[in-house]
Amino acid sequence: MLQLTKRVIENTEIQQDICLISISWDKDAKPGQFVMVKCGDDTLLRRPFSIHSISDGELKILYQVKGKGTKFMQGLKKGSSISIIGPLGNGFTIPRDTSKALIVGGGVGIAPLLFLLEKLNHRGIHTLSLLGFKEKPFRVEAFEKFSKTLISTESGTYGEKGTVIEILREINLKGFDIVYGCGPKPMLRSLRELTDKEGIKCQISLEERMGCGIGACLSCVCMIRDKNGWSYKRVCKEGPIFWAKDVMI
Amino acid sequence: MLQLTKRVIENTEIQQDICLISISWDKDAKPGQFVMVKCGDDTLLRRPFSIHSISDGELKILYQVKGKGTKFMQGLKKGSSISIIGPLGNGFTIPRDTSKALIVGGGVGIAPLLFLLEKLNHRGIHTLSLLGFKEKPFRVEAFEKFSKTLISTESGTYGEKGTVIEILREINLKGFDIVYGCGPKPMLRSLRELTDKEGIKCQISLEERMGCGIGACLSCVCMIRDKNGWSYKRVCKEGPIFWAKDVMI
Amino acid sequence: MGKRCDDLELSINIGGKSFKNPVMVASGTFGFAEEYASYMNINEIGAVITKGITLKPTYGNPPPRIYESHGGILNSIGLQNPGIQEFIADKLPYLRTLKTHVIVNIAGKSLHEFEELAKRLDIEGITGIEVNVSCPNVEDGGIMFGKDPQLIEKITSLVKRSTSKAVIIKLTPETVDIESCARAAANGGADAISLINTIVGMAIDIRERKPFFKRVFAGLSGPAIKPIALAMVHRVSKAVNLPIIASGGIITGNDAIEFFMSGAAAVAIGTGNFIYPDCSIRVLNQIKHFLKENGYKSIREIGGISGE
Amino acid sequence: MGKRCDDLELSINIGGKSFKNPVMVASGTFGFAEEYASYMNINEIGAVITKGITLKPTYGNPPPRIYESHGGILNSIGLQNPGIQEFIADKLPYLRTLKTHVIVNIAGKSLHEFEELAKRLDIEGITGIEVNVSCPNVEDGGIMFGKDPQLIEKITSLVKRSTSKAVIIKLTPETVDIESCARAAANGGADAISLINTIVGMAIDIRERKPFFKRVFAGLSGPAIKPIALAMVHRVSKAVNLPIIASGGIITGNDAIEFFMSGAAAVAIGTGNFIYPDCSIRVLNQIKHFLKENGYKSIREIGGISGE
Ligand SMILES: Cc1cc2nc3c(=O)[nH]c(=O)nc-3n(C[C@H](O)[C@H](O)[C@H](O)COP(=O)(O)OP(=O)(O)OC[C@H]3O[C@@H](n4cnc5c(N)ncnc54)[C@H](O)[C@@H]3O)c2cc1C
Ligand SMILES: Cc1cc2nc3c(=O)[nH]c(=O)nc-3n(C[C@H](O)[C@H](O)[C@H](O)COP(=O)(O)OP(=O)(O)OC[C@H]3O[C@@H](n4cnc5c(N)ncnc54)[C@H](O)[C@@H]3O)c2cc1C
Ligand SMILES: Cc1cc2nc3c(=O)[nH]c(=O)nc-3n(C[C@H](O)[C@H](O)[C@H](O)COP(=O)(O)O)c2cc1C
Ligand SMILES: Cc1cc2nc3c(=O)[nH]c(=O)nc-3n(C[C@H](O)[C@H](O)[C@H](O)COP(=O)(O)O)c2cc1C
Ligand code: FES
Ligand code: FES
């Protein structure tokens, strides 16, 4: 939970505008937590990124180049220093009695799920991973190390044609104790509907524009159902992981 | 007079915070003219720099690292591209009948004088150069190629102790047809006084904060004596070279 | 056979005059155009707005006159200009050679001066008069004309009566009630509204322990003020039914598109001209690119947003 | 034997209370302090100013609530807060454990609400009340209290009468006549003035072709507004003889020094807290460094500039 100046160990573009950066790191974290990265002097606010994995003194971030901040990150050379705050947020919950878990990721939304998968695997929980991409899959080998992994692409070039929800519909959800999801909003909505219908627990990772990342500015709220109807919860503090059934998106 | 995207051929720190950058270049210019350099996205206005020399398809700028803009320039790697406007301004005048010229430079103010010296040399004009520095001289060998060169440092570590004006006082100005000067304001003031007293022609290069660099915004004015008393002249257009006797600094 | 990009309808109308496209250059940042002639084809843009002209030659403020802040610049030029007589004699001839509209920005110290300026500019080679109301009213203790809607209306109708040119009122952001100021201009008969002018700011030279500018205060422009300009343009576009010429930190085509969507009819590039002398041409090309990419046929299709 | 830096006199006075140094954190950017506890030693700064508190719990605006512009940020939080009751029950206990001053920012929808808030906060553990007059006055058609000097004076004297705490009036920059607003606060009995609050701005989502914020307008803060804030602080410091707590784009010690020189007694870090959670400590250390380097013994020596 500190602010740290860290070194870039490696930074590679694994596919056009999809990059993987490794940063020196010596703290533990929970899967689903995120960090806030200062992206040079030409941007003000830090950018939030899920923790993709932590091991051997390295923190990995899987990121997509979108605007000024991620463009700056793309240009970071090995050995350069970078200011990071984290780990932040609540992280995924793994209920005690979980024995089979389903992982559903879309695009760069697969980022936090690898770290989660490692943890599930470590706990001896059986997993199946469904990953959906636009055109070309990435990081699939990393998922395959820990679980059976099914792929879909919207172009149909690799795996099933369509979104990951298409594969999901063919799966018997009843076979799983819990579903974990991260990806674009429409995907999360379908996930909520499907798991709701089948009565399966489901946790999803949300994104919202952030200011501080530590719960102080109230920039990052989303509507969460509660006993009084709903209230605004902070994605950076009460999230980014929420129970799908409570999320009003 | 165009806006150009050029390549950095070399960029070296020749002394702490004093750098020499070579840029691909294919246009002619007059000594005393300057260029406007775009220093990255983190600054808005272009920064003005005198032309230090032009030869073999290379433009050289001698610059001191001061703030954001020059810090950006310091970081420019060989092969990177850089946006430049120029040559701009009027340049030094070399009167027809000149046979002996005195060059007086202080600190990074020596920058435009080397280019001038080359031209004077080319025209067969005899020259003497007086260069003053704070602690450690730089680019002296380049001046020595074309003229006898006397040095002063404020610390006294090299050459005469004191400012370049100290050496100037020991020189018989009457032996010269014209004096050319560039450096800090106090130096230029002394230069004006001394040349005024001896009735020697003197041209100096002025600095002022600039917006456009091309005469449109009226940011860069200085007070210049004229028939009506004085008027504001644009350093970027009517300057940066003025007759010392007209300059009200 | 027209060129490919002729498919795009870029022209706009102000005061009954047709402008070939909605990209202009803002007063005080483009001199009298000739300075930019070697950097771009000036005829390609919709209009040139000149530096502010006063009745008598004006010296302006002592240097330094410009300062770079975070994302913006402060200027303290102080309306330096050769005066109307020299403008007509020395500057207008070049402007007349241009194949685009010329709008002359005027600044008076009294109602009478505005009237006189407008009358003397009712000559060939000028399409419009842009009235800068951000100047002090010497007859009224030096308070800015632009803070008082009643004065704005008076100046507008006076100028309107004194000229056959399109009359554009350039509002100052130094008012709480920009809507009333715009309505006053409309009531006075303005053909268009221009905004925003620079915002009062200041910088300190902490080494010298004094204000950076001799006049202490200066005008802030550039990308830093873009969100403020957008808000004001949007408010004015809801308040009056006049074309708006928007300025305030426009450097890219996307900046311009933001202004069109918030209600502007045209954009004027100011500070951007200092960063890239051909900034206005770049913006124009980027606008065309945006329109094509998004399947628009006309600049007018993207104007005005819903969402409230 | 005191520490070396004890040679520097950093303390300031507001409303008869002594603050150990002039660096505070601005309302709405530091939550209720506990969020920052693991990033810095909160006790080292001069004061914590809390998020604005209303009488009833307030939901705030729909997301997105923050946008980064060039050199600044726009926010549309909309005063989300738990209300005074929960503030006192849940947030104040932690604040009371701090060894620095706590200033509670309040926002009312009517004169009565301001009075009520002030009364209920006249309790232990609070040093001052910062009155945010940038909120709409529901009794008066939703026009902002802060645009009307008379209302400012009324609120000030009402709050002053309702509490034993130091009363700080936080002015809005959305006024032409910031001097009159400051004088009104002084006449009402204010102990200090805080400025500037955010400036009305806007952003467009050009892809979606609509305003980025659901509420269309939002508040601009950060380095982009620093020159505007400096000018306003300077003007107010000439108009009234009250300590000024300045905010507006302060990220570094040099920024803070600029504000002291332009007339501020203290500075409040806002947006800077998002960039570096320990921004206020950095600023404090850089101020100390500047004072030492330049041979100043006291923060008061650098205040107030000449040059006009
Ligand atoms: C909890 C969390 C975890 C995330 N994890 C990842 C990840 O592992 N990999 C990855 O590629 N992306 C992730 N994102 C999205 C990532 O933060 C944005 O893509 C990134 O901030 C874009 O910055 P930019 O400067 O390149 O783009 P710009 O569009 O220029 O950014 C402008 C502003 O908008 C914000 N912003 C833009 N897109 C988003 C977004 N989707 N969510 C939140 N803020 C946004 C930026 O932070 C910045 O403040 C995550 C977002 C959140 C909230
Ligand atoms: C005609 C001319 C020729 C010059 N030639 C040289 C040269 O050959 N070598 C060299 O090292 N320097 C030269 N200078 C000074 C050089 O322009 C400044 O040192 C440089 O702009 C500083 O930029 P910065 O961003 O590093 O500093 P900052 O202080 O961060 O700059 C802030 C702003 O102030 C302006 N500024 C700062 N110092 C000066 C200055 N002395 N003159 C004009 N504007 C200034 C900058 O351009 C910028 O707009 C010249 C200046 C002029 C006007
Ligand atoms: C150096 C400078 C000089 C200016 N002179 C004038 C002027 O004479 N008359 C006027 O109405 N506006 C003047 N302006 C304001 C601009 O026309 C423009 O409205 C403002 O700068 C905002 O646009 P920008 O952010 O693109 O620069 C000037 C601006 C600058 C930067
Ligand atoms: C996210 C955010 C929330 C804010 N909330 C409040 C508030 O509740 N009450 C208030 O008086 N000011 C509020 N402000 C204004 C700040 O206190 C400060 O005056 C302003 O942001 C200018 O300072 P800065 O540029 O350092 O951020 C808020 C500012 C931000 C950025
Ligand atoms: S980003 Fe500030 S509260 Fe979540
Ligand atoms: S810098 Fe614009 S006129 Fe000289």
PDB file of N, CA and C in Angstrom, chain B residues 47-88:
ATOM      1  N   ARG B  47      11.608  26.609 -28.554  1.00  0.00           N
ATOM      2  CA  ARG B  47      12.728  27.304 -27.910  1.00  0.00           C
ATOM      3  C   ARG B  47      13.690  27.837 -28.973  1.00  0.00           C
ATOM      4  N   PRO B  48      14.119  29.113 -28.843  1.00  0.00           N
ATOM      5  CA  PRO B  48      15.049  29.700 -29.812  1.00  0.00           C
ATOM      6  C   PRO B  48      16.509  29.364 -29.504  1.00  0.00           C
ATOM      7  N   PHE B  49      17.273  29.022 -30.545  1.00  0.00           N
ATOM      8  CA  PHE B  49      18.715  28.770 -30.397  1.00  0.00           C
ATOM      9  C   PHE B  49      19.456  29.336 -31.606  1.00  0.00           C
ATOM     10  N   SER B  50      20.568  29.977 -31.323  1.00  0.00           N
ATOM     11  CA  SER B  50      21.429  30.499 -32.386  1.00  0.00           C
ATOM     12  C   SER B  50      22.001  29.349 -33.186  1.00  0.00           C
ATOM     13  N   ILE B  51      22.315  29.640 -34.435  1.00  0.00           N
ATOM     14  CA  ILE B  51      23.016  28.658 -35.252  1.00  0.00           C
ATOM     15  C   ILE B  51      24.494  28.749 -34.897  1.00  0.00           C
ATOM     16  N   HIS B  52      25.042  27.634 -34.445  1.00  0.00           N
ATOM     17  CA  HIS B  52      26.436  27.608 -34.004  1.00  0.00           C
ATOM     18  C   HIS B  52      27.355  27.371 -35.198  1.00  0.00           C
ATOM     19  N   SER B  53      26.889  26.563 -36.123  1.00  0.00           N
ATOM     20  CA  SER B  53      27.617  26.380 -37.377  1.00  0.00           C
ATOM     21  C   SER B  53      26.768  25.582 -38.351  1.00  0.00           C
ATOM     22  N   ILE B  54      27.069  25.734 -39.627  1.00  0.00           N
ATOM     23  CA  ILE B  54      26.445  24.906 -40.658  1.00  0.00           C
ATOM     24  C   ILE B  54      27.560  24.412 -41.571  1.00  0.00           C
ATOM     25  N   SER B  55      27.663  23.111 -41.733  1.00  0.00           N
ATOM     26  CA  SER B  55      28.628  22.577 -42.704  1.00  0.00           C
ATOM     27  C   SER B  55      28.336  21.119 -42.968  1.00  0.00           C
ATOM     28  N   ASP B  56      28.663  20.674 -44.157  1.00  0.00           N
ATOM     29  CA  ASP B  56      28.522  19.271 -44.536  1.00  0.00           C
ATOM     30  C   ASP B  56      27.141  18.718 -44.205  1.00  0.00           C
ATOM     31  N   GLY B  57      26.111  19.468 -44.509  1.00  0.00           N
ATOM     32  CA  GLY B  57      24.768  18.966 -44.267  1.00  0.00           C
ATOM     33  C   GLY B  57      24.402  18.830 -42.801  1.00  0.00           C
ATOM     34  N   GLU B  58      25.131  19.558 -41.946  1.00  0.00           N
ATOM     35  CA  GLU B  58      24.829  19.509 -40.512  1.00  0.00           C
ATOM     36  C   GLU B  58      24.653  20.908 -39.944  1.00  0.00           C
ATOM     37  N   LEU B  59      23.636  21.042 -39.115  1.00  0.00           N
ATOM     38  CA  LEU B  59      23.456  22.283 -38.357  1.00  0.00           C
ATOM     39  C   LEU B  59      23.844  21.968 -36.917  1.00  0.00           C
ATOM     40  N   LYS B  60      24.676  22.814 -36.318  1.00  0.00           N
ATOM     41  CA  LYS B  60      25.045  22.589 -34.920  1.00  0.00           C
ATOM     42  C   LYS B  60      24.416  23.644 -34.025  1.00  0.00           C
ATOM     43  N   ILE B  61      23.916  23.187 -32.878  1.00  0.00           N
ATOM     44  CA  ILE B  61      23.424  24.095 -31.839  1.00  0.00           C
ATOM     45  C   ILE B  61      24.233  23.820 -30.573  1.00  0.00           C
ATOM     46  N   LEU B  62      24.741  24.886 -29.993  1.00  0.00           N
ATOM     47  CA  LEU B  62      25.440  24.782 -28.711  1.00  0.00           C
ATOM     48  C   LEU B  62      24.461  25.278 -27.651  1.00  0.00           C
ATOM     49  N   TYR B  63      24.073  24.405 -26.728  1.00  0.00           N
ATOM     50  CA  TYR B  63      23.038  24.857 -25.791  1.00  0.00           C
ATOM     51  C   TYR B  63      23.347  24.484 -24.346  1.00  0.00           C
ATOM     52  N   GLN B  64      22.807  25.311 -23.495  1.00  0.00           N
ATOM     53  CA  GLN B  64      22.952  25.109 -22.058  1.00  0.00           C
ATOM     54  C   GLN B  64      21.630  24.556 -21.529  1.00  0.00           C
ATOM     55  N   VAL B  65      21.708  23.551 -20.686  1.00  0.00           N
ATOM     56  CA  VAL B  65      20.499  22.975 -20.108  1.00  0.00           C
ATOM     57  C   VAL B  65      19.995  23.880 -18.992  1.00  0.00           C
ATOM     58  N   LYS B  66      18.770  24.389 -19.184  1.00  0.00           N
ATOM     59  CA  LYS B  66      18.222  25.355 -18.228  1.00  0.00           C
ATOM     60  C   LYS B  66      16.936  24.835 -17.599  1.00  0.00           C
ATOM     61  N   GLY B  67      15.932  24.553 -18.435  1.00  0.00           N
ATOM     62  CA  GLY B  67      14.631  24.127 -17.935  1.00  0.00           C
ATOM     63  C   GLY B  67      14.112  22.934 -18.710  1.00  0.00           C
ATOM     64  N   LYS B  68      12.786  22.822 -18.715  1.00  0.00           N
ATOM     65  CA  LYS B  68      12.112  21.681 -19.354  1.00  0.00           C
ATOM     66  C   LYS B  68      12.560  21.429 -20.788  1.00  0.00           C
ATOM     67  N   GLY B  69      12.600  22.511 -21.582  1.00  0.00           N
ATOM     68  CA  GLY B  69      12.857  22.374 -23.010  1.00  0.00           C
ATOM     69  C   GLY B  69      14.258  21.855 -23.288  1.00  0.00           C
ATOM     70  N   THR B  70      15.232  22.482 -22.678  1.00  0.00           N
ATOM     71  CA  THR B  70      16.613  22.076 -22.927  1.00  0.00           C
ATOM     72  C   THR B  70      16.896  20.716 -22.291  1.00  0.00           C
ATOM     73  N   LYS B  71      16.194  20.380 -21.220  1.00  0.00           N
ATOM     74  CA  LYS B  71      16.346  19.041 -20.637  1.00  0.00           C
ATOM     75  C   LYS B  71      15.850  17.990 -21.638  1.00  0.00           C
ATOM     76  N   PHE B  72      14.752  18.301 -22.293  1.00  0.00           N
ATOM     77  CA  PHE B  72      14.255  17.380 -23.320  1.00  0.00           C
ATOM     78  C   PHE B  72      15.305  17.211 -24.420  1.00  0.00           C
ATOM     79  N   MET B  73      15.887  18.322 -24.854  1.00  0.00           N
ATOM     80  CA  MET B  73      16.886  18.247 -25.927  1.00  0.00           C
ATOM     81  C   MET B  73      18.081  17.401 -25.522  1.00  0.00           C
ATOM     82  N   GLN B  74      18.484  17.571 -24.267  1.00  0.00           N
ATOM     83  CA  GLN B  74      19.614  16.799 -23.740  1.00  0.00           C
ATOM     84  C   GLN B  74      19.371  15.298 -23.886  1.00  0.00           C
ATOM     85  N   GLY B  75      18.120  14.915 -23.766  1.00  0.00           N
ATOM     86  CA  GLY B  75      17.785  13.493 -23.818  1.00  0.00           C
ATOM     87  C   GLY B  75      17.638  12.934 -25.229  1.00  0.00           C
ATOM     88  N   LEU B  76      17.717  13.801 -26.239  1.00  0.00           N
ATOM     89  CA  LEU B  76      17.504  13.334 -27.616  1.00  0.00           C
ATOM     90  C   LEU B  76      18.613  12.387 -28.062  1.00  0.00           C
ATOM     91  N   LYS B  77      18.195  11.241 -28.551  1.00  0.00           N
ATOM     92  CA  LYS B  77      19.155  10.235 -28.996  1.00  0.00           C
ATOM     93  C   LYS B  77      19.460  10.422 -30.485  1.00  0.00           C
ATOM     94  N   LYS B  78      20.639  10.000 -30.861  1.00  0.00           N
ATOM     95  CA  LYS B  78      21.042   9.937 -32.259  1.00  0.00           C
ATOM     96  C   LYS B  78      19.958   9.255 -33.077  1.00  0.00           C
ATOM     97  N   GLY B  79      19.595   9.822 -34.193  1.00  0.00           N
ATOM     98  CA  GLY B  79      18.596   9.194 -35.052  1.00  0.00           C
ATOM     99  C   GLY B  79      17.174   9.623 -34.778  1.00  0.00           C
ATOM    100  N   SER B  80      16.919  10.234 -33.629  1.00  0.00           N
ATOM    101  CA  SER B  80      15.545  10.657 -33.344  1.00  0.00           C
ATOM    102  C   SER B  80      15.218  11.892 -34.183  1.00  0.00           C
ATOM    103  N   SER B  81      13.932  12.172 -34.351  1.00  0.00           N
ATOM    104  CA  SER B  81      13.582  13.308 -35.195  1.00  0.00           C
ATOM    105  C   SER B  81      13.176  14.496 -34.340  1.00  0.00           C
ATOM    106  N   ILE B  82      13.269  15.653 -34.923  1.00  0.00           N
ATOM    107  CA  ILE B  82      13.106  16.894 -34.179  1.00  0.00           C
ATOM    108  C   ILE B  82      12.540  17.939 -35.139  1.00  0.00           C
ATOM    109  N   SER B  83      11.564  18.721 -34.648  1.00  0.00           N
ATOM    110  CA  SER B  83      10.906  19.702 -35.521  1.00  0.00           C
ATOM    111  C   SER B  83      11.538  21.078 -35.320  1.00  0.00           C
ATOM    112  N   ILE B  84      11.971  21.665 -36.413  1.00  0.00           N
ATOM    113  CA  ILE B  84      12.717  22.921 -36.376  1.00  0.00           C
ATOM    114  C   ILE B  84      12.143  23.923 -37.368  1.00  0.00           C
ATOM    115  N   ILE B  85      12.098  25.194 -36.958  1.00  0.00           N
ATOM    116  CA  ILE B  85      11.776  26.272 -37.893  1.00  0.00           C
ATOM    117  C   ILE B  85      13.012  27.152 -38.042  1.00  0.00           C
ATOM    118  N   GLY B  86      13.363  27.507 -39.274  1.00  0.00           N
ATOM    119  CA  GLY B  86      14.485  28.409 -39.429  1.00  0.00           C
ATOM    120  C   GLY B  86      15.129  28.285 -40.785  1.00  0.00           C
ATOM    121  N   PRO B  87      16.134  29.054 -41.085  1.00  0.00           N
ATOM    122  CA  PRO B  87      16.726  30.086 -40.224  1.00  0.00           C
ATOM    123  C   PRO B  87      15.830  31.314 -40.075  1.00  0.00           C
ATOM    124  N   LEU B  88      15.938  31.966 -38.914  1.00  0.00           N
ATOM    125  CA  LEU B  88      15.084  33.108 -38.593  1.00  0.00           C
ATOM    126  C   LEU B  88      15.938  34.309 -38.188  1.00  0.00           C
TER     127      LEU B  88
END
